[in-house]
Amino acid sequence: MEDVVSCPCALGLATPTAILVGTSLGAKQGLLIRGGDVLERLAGIDYITLDKTGTLTEGKPAVSALASLGHEESEILRIAAAVEKTASHPIAKAIITKAESLNLSIPITNRQLTEPGSGTLAEVDGLLVAVGKLNWVCERFQRRTSSFDLKRLEQSVISQSSATSSSSNHSSTVVYVGREGEGIIGAIAISDNLRPDAKSTITRLQQKGIKTVLLSGDREEAVATVAKTVGIDNEFVNASLMPQQKSGIISSLQESGHHVAMVGDGINDAPSLALADVGIALRIEGQENAASNAASIILLGNRLSQVVEAIDLARATMGKVRQNLTWAVAYNVVAIPMAAGILLPHFDFAMTPSLSGGMMALSSIFVVSNSLLLQFHGHQRKREKSNADNRYQQNEATLL
């Protein structure tokens, strides 16, 4: 009789049924989850690291200002576009788009070299031209531009960029252009608007007890402005990072016993996405890239708020797994002794084969049914999101 009433099936079904329902529900919400173990890891994270460009911002940058030292601005844009012609970074696309809109003739380049997180170097019209971060461009050439000229160049391009956009809801990145024999000869400001859900997403993550860390290769001033706008504390802001430095920060957090998720969108984020406990990639314009290939979860809706949705789903799924396991263990602990006749001496009760078989079947049905109830999580999540949005709007109105 014990063999009939015992239900190892319930134990075997407890985890896979909940995971199956969770991953299918995620697909309906625009979350591509690569494996059931991803949900388990995501449910336990306590730190989220985020890239800036294309993650907190919309990933649709545009040239907002140009400044030069002794050259026509069109010349700066022309040679910069030539160097960036084969690059895939959003900043490169912004420079090329601007040059094409002005009908500039973009020359053919030779000896192309790209260093992720720093810049791009190529031969244009017989001279090497570098486009990228200030220090990296300076190191490419023997001739150095004076610090006074560099400061004047930076102030000029930043002031022009600020004048073109009065909104505080944008981020401005400055890339420098250098040429062989001259050093740095110009600077280009690239502006990108923050995602409309960036601030609310960071707030909701923090309300869940998750620390938010900003990792960016951009200059400190631009990163600090974005962090302040979305609500990330200064102690969790890291700027001017190389891709390997981002990975180093994630490794340090993991060595300290934390469970870390990384959110990014581009090739510079791929090493960090692969290293984190859970890598989350935004899929921009429906295109596959290095970030989505390295990530455990892809946000097909390209909304930052989907990060919160994924965490809520993971926690709800693991909650169902624990409920199923608790039921399966409790059922077997109680039912097997009953089938063995533990109640017969005192209560004159013995289980019949039909009753034992029925209880065994009902145990499995309970586990499967409880897992299917996870589908109602989507309706509950919508209500919670609506309430959170209402509270956020009320707080904003109070501040105003």
mmCIF file of C-alpha atoms in Angstrom:
data_model
loop_
_atom_site.group_PDB
_atom_site.id
_atom_site.type_symbol
_atom_site.label_atom_id
_atom_site.label_comp_id
_atom_site.label_asym_id
_atom_site.label_seq_id
_atom_site.Cartn_x
_atom_site.Cartn_y
_atom_site.Cartn_z
ATOM 1 C CA MET A 1 0.000 0.000 0.000
ATOM 2 C CA GLU A 2 2.925 2.318 0.743
ATOM 3 C CA ASP A 3 4.152 1.885 -2.827
ATOM 4 C CA VAL A 4 0.756 2.955 -4.179
ATOM 5 C CA VAL A 5 0.266 6.074 -2.054
ATOM 6 C CA SER A 6 3.855 7.352 -2.244
ATOM 7 C CA CYS A 7 4.285 10.036 -4.886
ATOM 8 C CA PRO A 8 7.832 10.650 -6.096
ATOM 9 C CA CYS A 9 6.172 12.148 -9.185
ATOM 10 C CA ALA A 10 5.184 15.217 -7.157
ATOM 11 C CA LEU A 11 8.805 15.750 -6.148
ATOM 12 C CA GLY A 12 9.922 15.257 -9.736
ATOM 13 C CA LEU A 13 7.286 17.646 -11.099
ATOM 14 C CA ALA A 14 7.704 20.360 -8.446
ATOM 15 C CA THR A 15 10.557 22.248 -10.094
ATOM 16 C CA PRO A 16 10.247 21.622 -13.878
ATOM 17 C CA THR A 17 6.525 22.465 -14.058
ATOM 18 C CA ALA A 18 7.019 25.824 -12.320
ATOM 19 C CA ILE A 19 10.086 26.617 -14.450
ATOM 20 C CA LEU A 20 8.227 25.684 -17.651
ATOM 21 C CA VAL A 21 5.305 27.944 -16.800
ATOM 22 C CA GLY A 22 7.676 30.743 -15.738
ATOM 23 C CA THR A 23 9.734 30.705 -18.935
ATOM 24 C CA SER A 24 6.635 30.524 -21.154
ATOM 25 C CA LEU A 25 5.073 33.431 -19.260
ATOM 26 C CA GLY A 26 8.334 35.340 -19.721
ATOM 27 C CA ALA A 27 8.155 34.766 -23.482
ATOM 28 C CA LYS A 28 4.654 36.282 -23.531
ATOM 29 C CA GLN A 29 6.048 39.326 -21.715
ATOM 30 C CA GLY A 30 8.889 39.751 -24.241
ATOM 31 C CA LEU A 31 11.571 38.081 -22.107
ATOM 32 C CA LEU A 32 13.765 35.523 -23.876
ATOM 33 C CA ILE A 33 15.075 33.376 -20.993
ATOM 34 C CA ARG A 34 17.854 30.945 -21.868
ATOM 35 C CA GLY A 35 17.337 28.111 -19.410
ATOM 36 C CA GLY A 36 15.417 27.449 -16.231
ATOM 37 C CA ASP A 37 18.508 27.919 -14.047
ATOM 38 C CA VAL A 38 18.549 31.572 -15.144
ATOM 39 C CA LEU A 39 15.344 32.246 -13.210
ATOM 40 C CA GLU A 40 16.837 30.665 -10.084
ATOM 41 C CA ARG A 41 19.947 32.858 -10.296
ATOM 42 C CA LEU A 42 17.955 35.994 -11.107
ATOM 43 C CA ALA A 43 15.664 35.509 -8.103
ATOM 44 C CA GLY A 44 18.673 35.723 -5.794
ATOM 45 C CA ILE A 45 20.491 38.796 -7.120
ATOM 46 C CA ASP A 46 21.183 41.722 -4.791
ATOM 47 C CA TYR A 47 23.228 43.942 -7.161
ATOM 48 C CA ILE A 48 22.453 45.171 -10.674
ATOM 49 C CA THR A 49 25.154 46.853 -12.737
ATOM 50 C CA LEU A 50 24.076 48.957 -15.711
ATOM 51 C CA ASP A 51 25.798 50.454 -18.713
ATOM 52 C CA LYS A 52 24.873 54.040 -19.625
ATOM 53 C CA THR A 53 24.842 54.473 -23.396
ATOM 54 C CA GLY A 54 22.005 52.487 -24.930
ATOM 55 C CA THR A 55 20.900 51.123 -21.560
ATOM 56 C CA LEU A 56 19.907 54.076 -19.410
ATOM 57 C CA THR A 57 19.774 56.166 -22.571
ATOM 58 C CA GLU A 58 17.701 55.394 -25.657
ATOM 59 C CA GLY A 59 20.687 54.324 -27.738
ATOM 60 C CA LYS A 60 19.826 56.798 -30.503
ATOM 61 C CA PRO A 61 22.627 59.366 -30.216
ATOM 62 C CA ALA A 62 23.010 62.345 -32.518
ATOM 63 C CA VAL A 63 25.754 64.914 -33.056
ATOM 64 C CA SER A 64 24.821 67.988 -31.045
ATOM 65 C CA ALA A 65 27.982 70.133 -31.399
ATOM 66 C CA LEU A 66 31.337 70.409 -33.181
ATOM 67 C CA ALA A 67 34.463 72.341 -32.194
ATOM 68 C CA SER A 68 37.898 72.514 -33.802
ATOM 69 C CA LEU A 69 41.386 73.954 -33.407
ATOM 70 C CA GLY A 70 42.306 75.757 -36.619
ATOM 71 C CA HIS A 71 40.214 73.677 -39.023
ATOM 72 C CA GLU A 72 36.806 73.854 -40.628
ATOM 73 C CA GLU A 73 34.234 71.934 -38.619
ATOM 74 C CA SER A 74 33.201 70.115 -41.782
ATOM 75 C CA GLU A 75 36.774 68.805 -42.107
ATOM 76 C CA ILE A 76 36.668 67.426 -38.555
ATOM 77 C CA LEU A 77 33.365 65.709 -39.256
ATOM 78 C CA ARG A 78 34.521 64.397 -42.634
ATOM 79 C CA ILE A 79 37.638 62.599 -41.389
ATOM 80 C CA ALA A 80 35.864 61.381 -38.226
ATOM 81 C CA ALA A 81 33.113 59.840 -40.325
ATOM 82 C CA ALA A 82 35.716 58.149 -42.508
ATOM 83 C CA VAL A 83 37.347 56.518 -39.475
ATOM 84 C CA GLU A 84 34.015 55.436 -37.986
ATOM 85 C CA LYS A 85 32.610 54.136 -41.283
ATOM 86 C CA THR A 86 33.111 50.452 -40.408
ATOM 87 C CA ALA A 87 32.425 50.749 -36.657
ATOM 88 C CA SER A 88 29.164 49.480 -35.159
ATOM 89 C CA HIS A 89 29.007 51.596 -31.991
ATOM 90 C CA PRO A 90 25.992 53.965 -31.745
ATOM 91 C CA ILE A 91 28.348 56.954 -31.456
ATOM 92 C CA ALA A 92 29.977 55.985 -34.754
ATOM 93 C CA LYS A 93 26.575 55.781 -36.421
ATOM 94 C CA ALA A 94 25.697 59.248 -35.117
ATOM 95 C CA ILE A 95 28.848 60.769 -36.638
ATOM 96 C CA ILE A 96 28.290 59.056 -39.985
ATOM 97 C CA THR A 97 24.634 60.087 -40.080
ATOM 98 C CA LYS A 98 25.570 63.720 -39.442
ATOM 99 C CA ALA A 99 28.217 63.714 -42.177
ATOM 100 C CA GLU A 100 25.823 62.151 -44.679
ATOM 101 C CA SER A 101 23.103 64.681 -43.812
ATOM 102 C CA LEU A 102 25.524 67.469 -44.767
ATOM 103 C CA ASN A 103 26.432 65.658 -48.024
ATOM 104 C CA LEU A 104 30.098 65.486 -47.061
ATOM 105 C CA SER A 105 32.373 63.343 -49.192
ATOM 106 C CA ILE A 106 33.628 60.577 -46.893
ATOM 107 C CA PRO A 107 37.052 59.283 -48.021
ATOM 108 C CA ILE A 108 38.164 55.658 -48.131
ATOM 109 C CA THR A 109 40.315 54.507 -45.212
ATOM 110 C CA ASN A 110 43.142 52.007 -44.768
ATOM 111 C CA ARG A 111 44.720 50.213 -41.792
ATOM 112 C CA GLN A 112 41.603 50.240 -39.651
ATOM 113 C CA LEU A 113 42.097 49.505 -35.932
ATOM 114 C CA THR A 114 39.405 49.525 -33.250
ATOM 115 C CA GLU A 115 40.054 49.278 -29.528
ATOM 116 C CA PRO A 116 36.751 48.579 -27.726
ATOM 117 C CA GLY A 117 35.958 51.166 -25.098
ATOM 118 C CA SER A 118 38.645 53.589 -26.320
ATOM 119 C CA GLY A 119 38.357 54.548 -29.980
ATOM 120 C CA THR A 120 39.113 53.840 -33.621
ATOM 121 C CA LEU A 121 42.229 54.540 -35.699
ATOM 122 C CA ALA A 122 42.566 54.560 -39.489
ATOM 123 C CA GLU A 123 44.572 56.077 -42.330
ATOM 124 C CA VAL A 124 42.683 58.910 -44.051
ATOM 125 C CA ASP A 125 44.194 60.736 -47.042
ATOM 126 C CA GLY A 126 47.611 59.289 -46.204
ATOM 127 C CA LEU A 127 47.590 60.381 -42.534
ATOM 128 C CA LEU A 128 46.568 58.455 -39.432
ATOM 129 C CA VAL A 129 43.399 59.766 -37.786
ATOM 130 C CA ALA A 130 42.112 58.695 -34.363
ATOM 131 C CA VAL A 131 38.623 59.192 -32.934
ATOM 132 C CA GLY A 132 37.790 58.348 -29.337
ATOM 133 C CA LYS A 133 38.536 59.176 -25.720
ATOM 134 C CA LEU A 134 40.834 62.099 -24.958
ATOM 135 C CA ASN A 135 43.694 60.160 -23.359
ATOM 136 C CA TRP A 136 43.568 57.404 -25.946
ATOM 137 C CA VAL A 137 43.690 59.826 -28.882
ATOM 138 C CA CYS A 138 46.553 61.779 -27.268
ATOM 139 C CA GLU A 139 48.606 58.596 -26.920
ATOM 140 C CA ARG A 140 48.299 57.797 -30.633
ATOM 141 C CA PHE A 141 50.466 60.737 -31.738
ATOM 142 C CA GLN A 142 53.848 62.132 -30.725
ATOM 143 C CA ARG A 143 52.755 65.737 -31.042
ATOM 144 C CA ARG A 144 50.758 66.888 -28.033
ATOM 145 C CA THR A 145 48.084 69.588 -28.032
ATOM 146 C CA SER A 146 48.535 72.060 -25.171
ATOM 147 C CA SER A 147 46.346 71.625 -22.088
ATOM 148 C CA PHE A 148 45.054 75.168 -22.565
ATOM 149 C CA ASP A 149 43.827 74.397 -26.089
ATOM 150 C CA LEU A 150 42.276 71.119 -24.944
ATOM 151 C CA LYS A 151 40.403 72.851 -22.147
ATOM 152 C CA ARG A 152 39.166 75.533 -24.518
ATOM 153 C CA LEU A 153 38.096 72.895 -27.022
ATOM 154 C CA GLU A 154 36.181 70.926 -24.404
ATOM 155 C CA GLN A 155 34.426 73.983 -22.992
ATOM 156 C CA SER A 156 33.437 75.107 -26.467
ATOM 157 C CA VAL A 157 31.875 71.812 -27.542
ATOM 158 C CA ILE A 158 30.095 71.259 -24.207
ATOM 159 C CA SER A 159 28.625 74.770 -24.131
ATOM 160 C CA GLN A 160 27.381 74.382 -27.710
ATOM 161 C CA SER A 161 25.835 71.012 -26.866
ATOM 162 C CA SER A 162 24.099 72.407 -23.779
ATOM 163 C CA ALA A 163 22.713 75.304 -25.795
ATOM 164 C CA THR A 164 21.097 72.981 -28.346
ATOM 165 C CA SER A 165 19.276 70.979 -25.674
ATOM 166 C CA SER A 166 17.659 72.762 -22.759
ATOM 167 C CA SER A 167 16.245 69.496 -21.364
ATOM 168 C CA SER A 168 17.964 67.854 -18.399
ATOM 169 C CA ASN A 169 16.766 64.483 -19.643
ATOM 170 C CA HIS A 170 19.722 63.890 -21.932
ATOM 171 C CA SER A 171 23.308 62.692 -21.796
ATOM 172 C CA SER A 172 26.196 64.268 -23.696
ATOM 173 C CA THR A 173 29.351 62.361 -24.680
ATOM 174 C CA VAL A 174 32.442 64.030 -26.134
ATOM 175 C CA VAL A 175 34.782 62.239 -28.547
ATOM 176 C CA TYR A 176 38.032 63.746 -29.760
ATOM 177 C CA VAL A 177 39.575 63.734 -33.213
ATOM 178 C CA GLY A 178 43.337 63.649 -33.699
ATOM 179 C CA ARG A 179 45.523 63.556 -36.803
ATOM 180 C CA GLU A 180 49.102 62.509 -37.422
ATOM 181 C CA GLY A 181 51.517 65.443 -37.132
ATOM 182 C CA GLU A 182 48.947 67.714 -35.486
ATOM 183 C CA GLY A 183 47.664 65.957 -32.378
ATOM 184 C CA ILE A 184 44.080 66.651 -31.344
ATOM 185 C CA ILE A 185 42.363 68.962 -33.799
ATOM 186 C CA GLY A 186 38.695 68.766 -32.879
ATOM 187 C CA ALA A 187 35.925 67.435 -30.657
ATOM 188 C CA ILE A 188 32.410 66.169 -31.332
ATOM 189 C CA ALA A 189 29.592 66.147 -28.770
ATOM 190 C CA ILE A 190 27.093 63.304 -29.045
ATOM 191 C CA SER A 191 23.781 63.666 -27.205
ATOM 192 C CA ASP A 192 21.365 60.898 -26.302
ATOM 193 C CA ASN A 193 18.087 61.147 -24.407
ATOM 194 C CA LEU A 194 17.482 59.117 -21.283
ATOM 195 C CA ARG A 195 14.935 56.334 -21.554
ATOM 196 C CA PRO A 196 11.550 57.515 -20.268
ATOM 197 C CA ASP A 197 11.397 54.556 -17.860
ATOM 198 C CA ALA A 198 15.000 54.848 -16.593
ATOM 199 C CA LYS A 199 14.264 56.736 -13.382
ATOM 200 C CA SER A 200 11.186 54.723 -12.433
ATOM 201 C CA THR A 201 13.040 51.454 -13.094
ATOM 202 C CA ILE A 202 15.959 52.411 -10.846
ATOM 203 C CA THR A 203 13.495 53.458 -8.136
ATOM 204 C CA ARG A 204 11.598 50.155 -8.312
ATOM 205 C CA LEU A 205 14.835 48.145 -8.172
ATOM 206 C CA GLN A 206 15.974 50.025 -5.101
ATOM 207 C CA GLN A 207 12.580 49.493 -3.456
ATOM 208 C CA LYS A 208 13.147 45.754 -3.892
ATOM 209 C CA GLY A 209 16.402 46.032 -1.946
ATOM 210 C CA ILE A 210 18.630 45.697 -5.005
ATOM 211 C CA LYS A 211 21.705 47.947 -5.217
ATOM 212 C CA THR A 212 22.101 49.698 -8.576
ATOM 213 C CA VAL A 213 25.617 50.335 -9.897
ATOM 214 C CA LEU A 214 26.403 52.440 -12.977
ATOM 215 C CA LEU A 215 29.369 51.303 -15.105
ATOM 216 C CA SER A 216 30.286 53.544 -18.036
ATOM 217 C CA GLY A 217 33.200 54.313 -20.265
ATOM 218 C CA ASP A 218 32.047 57.916 -20.658
ATOM 219 C CA ARG A 219 33.611 60.945 -18.942
ATOM 220 C CA GLU A 220 32.861 61.490 -15.258
ATOM 221 C CA GLU A 221 30.776 64.665 -15.691
ATOM 222 C CA ALA A 222 28.356 63.045 -18.145
ATOM 223 C CA VAL A 223 28.018 59.872 -16.065
ATOM 224 C CA ALA A 224 27.476 61.823 -12.832
ATOM 225 C CA THR A 225 24.695 63.859 -14.457
ATOM 226 C CA VAL A 226 22.868 60.739 -15.634
ATOM 227 C CA ALA A 227 23.310 59.027 -12.253
ATOM 228 C CA LYS A 228 21.869 62.023 -10.423
ATOM 229 C CA THR A 229 18.908 62.209 -12.790
ATOM 230 C CA VAL A 230 17.926 58.538 -12.431
ATOM 231 C CA GLY A 231 18.688 58.327 -8.701
ATOM 232 C CA ILE A 232 21.902 56.286 -8.410
ATOM 233 C CA ASP A 233 24.069 57.224 -5.421
ATOM 234 C CA ASN A 234 27.562 58.614 -6.071
ATOM 235 C CA GLU A 235 29.226 55.680 -4.306
ATOM 236 C CA PHE A 236 27.804 53.357 -6.976
ATOM 237 C CA VAL A 237 28.872 55.466 -9.976
ATOM 238 C CA ASN A 238 31.917 54.403 -12.025
ATOM 239 C CA ALA A 239 33.075 56.376 -15.085
ATOM 240 C CA SER A 240 35.846 56.271 -17.707
ATOM 241 C CA LEU A 241 35.985 52.471 -17.550
ATOM 242 C CA MET A 242 37.472 50.081 -20.062
ATOM 243 C CA PRO A 243 35.471 46.880 -20.759
ATOM 244 C CA GLN A 244 37.894 44.838 -18.634
ATOM 245 C CA GLN A 245 37.491 47.299 -15.756
ATOM 246 C CA LYS A 246 33.725 46.785 -15.830
ATOM 247 C CA SER A 247 34.322 43.047 -15.552
ATOM 248 C CA GLY A 248 36.733 43.673 -12.679
ATOM 249 C CA ILE A 249 34.085 45.518 -10.656
ATOM 250 C CA ILE A 250 31.599 42.689 -11.206
ATOM 251 C CA SER A 251 34.211 40.123 -10.139
ATOM 252 C CA SER A 252 34.924 42.118 -6.971
ATOM 253 C CA LEU A 253 31.240 42.158 -6.056
ATOM 254 C CA GLN A 254 30.977 38.419 -6.645
ATOM 255 C CA GLU A 255 34.055 37.736 -4.533
ATOM 256 C CA SER A 256 32.377 39.698 -1.736
ATOM 257 C CA GLY A 257 29.513 37.205 -1.792
ATOM 258 C CA HIS A 258 27.033 39.229 -3.833
ATOM 259 C CA HIS A 259 24.889 37.919 -6.688
ATOM 260 C CA VAL A 260 25.202 40.313 -9.622
ATOM 261 C CA ALA A 261 23.171 40.945 -12.751
ATOM 262 C CA MET A 262 24.508 43.075 -15.606
ATOM 263 C CA VAL A 263 22.324 45.067 -18.015
ATOM 264 C CA GLY A 264 23.872 46.223 -21.293
ATOM 265 C CA ASP A 265 23.319 46.509 -25.015
ATOM 266 C CA GLY A 266 26.586 46.647 -26.967
ATOM 267 C CA ILE A 267 29.790 44.809 -27.792
ATOM 268 C CA ASN A 268 31.649 46.623 -24.995
ATOM 269 C CA ASP A 269 29.247 45.048 -22.488
ATOM 270 C CA ALA A 270 29.609 41.460 -23.746
ATOM 271 C CA PRO A 271 32.450 40.407 -21.362
ATOM 272 C CA SER A 272 30.575 41.771 -18.348
ATOM 273 C CA LEU A 273 27.302 40.163 -19.435
ATOM 274 C CA ALA A 274 29.027 36.791 -19.721
ATOM 275 C CA LEU A 275 30.770 37.167 -16.348
ATOM 276 C CA ALA A 276 27.750 38.283 -14.284
ATOM 277 C CA ASP A 277 25.516 35.736 -12.565
ATOM 278 C CA VAL A 278 22.790 36.872 -14.955
ATOM 279 C CA GLY A 279 23.456 38.904 -18.103
ATOM 280 C CA ILE A 280 20.499 40.947 -19.374
ATOM 281 C CA ALA A 281 20.674 42.490 -22.840
ATOM 282 C CA LEU A 282 18.370 44.997 -24.480
ATOM 283 C CA ARG A 283 17.638 44.002 -28.041
ATOM 284 C CA ILE A 284 17.745 47.250 -29.984
ATOM 285 C CA GLU A 285 15.799 47.444 -33.246
ATOM 286 C CA GLY A 286 15.349 43.658 -33.277
ATOM 287 C CA GLN A 287 19.020 43.050 -34.147
ATOM 288 C CA GLU A 288 21.283 40.334 -32.765
ATOM 289 C CA ASN A 289 24.613 41.577 -31.443
ATOM 290 C CA ALA A 290 27.471 40.521 -29.181
ATOM 291 C CA ALA A 291 25.546 41.608 -26.090
ATOM 292 C CA SER A 292 22.485 39.492 -26.843
ATOM 293 C CA ASN A 293 24.692 36.506 -27.705
ATOM 294 C CA ALA A 294 26.453 36.721 -24.327
ATOM 295 C CA ALA A 295 23.345 37.388 -22.222
ATOM 296 C CA SER A 296 21.173 34.929 -20.298
ATOM 297 C CA ILE A 297 18.053 37.066 -20.771
ATOM 298 C CA ILE A 298 17.169 39.232 -23.779
ATOM 299 C CA LEU A 299 14.605 42.016 -23.398
ATOM 300 C CA LEU A 300 12.802 41.746 -26.720
ATOM 301 C CA GLY A 301 10.643 44.765 -25.935
ATOM 302 C CA ASN A 302 13.731 46.988 -25.589
ATOM 303 C CA ARG A 303 12.288 48.496 -22.385
ATOM 304 C CA LEU A 304 14.405 48.974 -19.285
ATOM 305 C CA SER A 305 11.352 48.356 -17.102
ATOM 306 C CA GLN A 306 11.430 44.738 -18.315
ATOM 307 C CA VAL A 307 14.362 44.208 -15.946
ATOM 308 C CA VAL A 308 11.970 44.634 -13.018
ATOM 309 C CA GLU A 309 9.425 42.402 -14.728
ATOM 310 C CA ALA A 310 12.039 39.670 -15.147
ATOM 311 C CA ILE A 311 13.043 39.847 -11.472
ATOM 312 C CA ASP A 312 9.403 39.726 -10.340
ATOM 313 C CA LEU A 313 8.787 36.714 -12.572
ATOM 314 C CA ALA A 314 11.909 34.929 -11.307
ATOM 315 C CA ARG A 315 10.948 35.465 -7.665
ATOM 316 C CA ALA A 316 7.355 34.350 -8.293
ATOM 317 C CA THR A 317 8.569 31.226 -10.115
ATOM 318 C CA MET A 318 10.964 30.222 -7.354
ATOM 319 C CA GLY A 319 8.181 30.850 -4.846
ATOM 320 C CA LYS A 320 6.053 28.288 -6.708
ATOM 321 C CA VAL A 321 8.962 25.842 -6.740
ATOM 322 C CA ARG A 322 9.283 26.109 -2.949
ATOM 323 C CA GLN A 323 5.520 25.682 -2.493
ATOM 324 C CA ASN A 324 5.520 22.584 -4.707
ATOM 325 C CA LEU A 325 8.478 21.015 -2.933
ATOM 326 C CA THR A 326 6.965 21.752 0.476
ATOM 327 C CA TRP A 327 3.692 20.127 -0.535
ATOM 328 C CA ALA A 328 5.374 17.086 -2.110
ATOM 329 C CA VAL A 329 7.555 16.416 0.927
ATOM 330 C CA ALA A 330 4.730 17.022 3.413
ATOM 331 C CA TYR A 331 2.380 14.747 1.468
ATOM 332 C CA ASN A 332 4.815 11.834 1.442
ATOM 333 C CA VAL A 333 5.733 12.325 5.109
ATOM 334 C CA VAL A 334 2.057 12.098 6.118
ATOM 335 C CA ALA A 335 0.603 9.707 3.530
ATOM 336 C CA ILE A 336 3.202 6.911 3.615
ATOM 337 C CA PRO A 337 2.882 6.239 7.378
ATOM 338 C CA MET A 338 -0.893 6.306 6.993
ATOM 339 C CA ALA A 339 -0.714 3.702 4.225
ATOM 340 C CA ALA A 340 1.605 1.603 6.392
ATOM 341 C CA GLY A 341 -1.172 1.398 8.990
ATOM 342 C CA ILE A 342 -0.012 3.840 11.646
ATOM 343 C CA LEU A 343 -3.633 4.851 12.328
ATOM 344 C CA LEU A 344 -5.033 1.293 12.452
ATOM 345 C CA PRO A 345 -4.317 0.434 16.145
ATOM 346 C CA HIS A 346 -5.765 3.613 17.602
ATOM 347 C CA PHE A 347 -8.381 4.753 15.069
ATOM 348 C CA ASP A 348 -9.223 1.516 13.266
ATOM 349 C CA PHE A 349 -8.482 3.222 9.932
ATOM 350 C CA ALA A 350 -6.692 1.592 7.023
ATOM 351 C CA MET A 351 -6.271 2.974 3.517
ATOM 352 C CA THR A 352 -7.700 0.974 0.634
ATOM 353 C CA PRO A 353 -5.799 0.568 -2.667
ATOM 354 C CA SER A 354 -8.295 2.810 -4.458
ATOM 355 C CA LEU A 355 -7.948 5.564 -1.866
ATOM 356 C CA SER A 356 -4.146 5.304 -1.989
ATOM 357 C CA GLY A 357 -4.132 5.549 -5.775
ATOM 358 C CA GLY A 358 -6.494 8.519 -5.719
ATOM 359 C CA MET A 359 -4.366 10.409 -3.197
ATOM 360 C CA MET A 360 -1.247 9.757 -5.249
ATOM 361 C CA ALA A 361 -2.891 11.166 -8.402
ATOM 362 C CA LEU A 362 -4.267 14.187 -6.536
ATOM 363 C CA SER A 363 -0.788 14.983 -5.223
ATOM 364 C CA SER A 364 0.592 15.287 -8.749
ATOM 365 C CA ILE A 365 -2.457 17.239 -9.885
ATOM 366 C CA PHE A 366 -1.953 19.701 -7.041
ATOM 367 C CA VAL A 367 1.665 20.357 -8.029
ATOM 368 C CA VAL A 368 0.796 20.918 -11.681
ATOM 369 C CA SER A 369 -2.213 23.097 -10.846
ATOM 370 C CA ASN A 370 -0.211 25.205 -8.406
ATOM 371 C CA SER A 371 2.416 25.788 -11.088
ATOM 372 C CA LEU A 372 -0.256 26.835 -13.588
ATOM 373 C CA LEU A 373 -1.495 29.445 -11.114
ATOM 374 C CA LEU A 374 1.744 31.285 -11.885
ATOM 375 C CA GLN A 375 0.042 32.545 -15.040
ATOM 376 C CA PHE A 376 -1.996 34.901 -12.864
ATOM 377 C CA HIS A 377 1.293 36.584 -11.925
ATOM 378 C CA GLY A 378 1.023 38.687 -15.092
ATOM 379 C CA HIS A 379 -2.265 40.229 -13.963
ATOM 380 C CA GLN A 380 -0.909 40.902 -10.473
ATOM 381 C CA ARG A 381 2.244 42.464 -11.943
ATOM 382 C CA LYS A 382 0.174 44.854 -14.068
ATOM 383 C CA ARG A 383 -1.724 46.029 -11.001
ATOM 384 C CA GLU A 384 1.497 46.514 -9.008
ATOM 385 C CA LYS A 385 3.093 48.418 -11.894
ATOM 386 C CA SER A 386 0.044 50.662 -12.188
ATOM 387 C CA ASN A 387 0.125 51.371 -8.449
ATOM 388 C CA ALA A 388 3.875 52.056 -8.564
ATOM 389 C CA ASP A 389 3.448 54.443 -11.505
ATOM 390 C CA ASN A 390 0.675 56.272 -9.660
ATOM 391 C CA ARG A 391 2.825 56.645 -6.541
ATOM 392 C CA TYR A 392 5.726 57.885 -8.673
ATOM 393 C CA GLN A 393 3.545 60.485 -10.393
ATOM 394 C CA GLN A 394 2.140 61.646 -7.059
ATOM 395 C CA ASN A 395 5.659 62.060 -5.650
ATOM 396 C CA GLU A 396 6.733 64.016 -8.716
ATOM 397 C CA ALA A 397 3.681 66.285 -8.397
ATOM 398 C CA THR A 398 4.434 66.839 -4.705
ATOM 399 C CA LEU A 399 8.017 67.828 -5.486
ATOM 400 C CA LEU A 400 6.858 70.262 -8.124
#
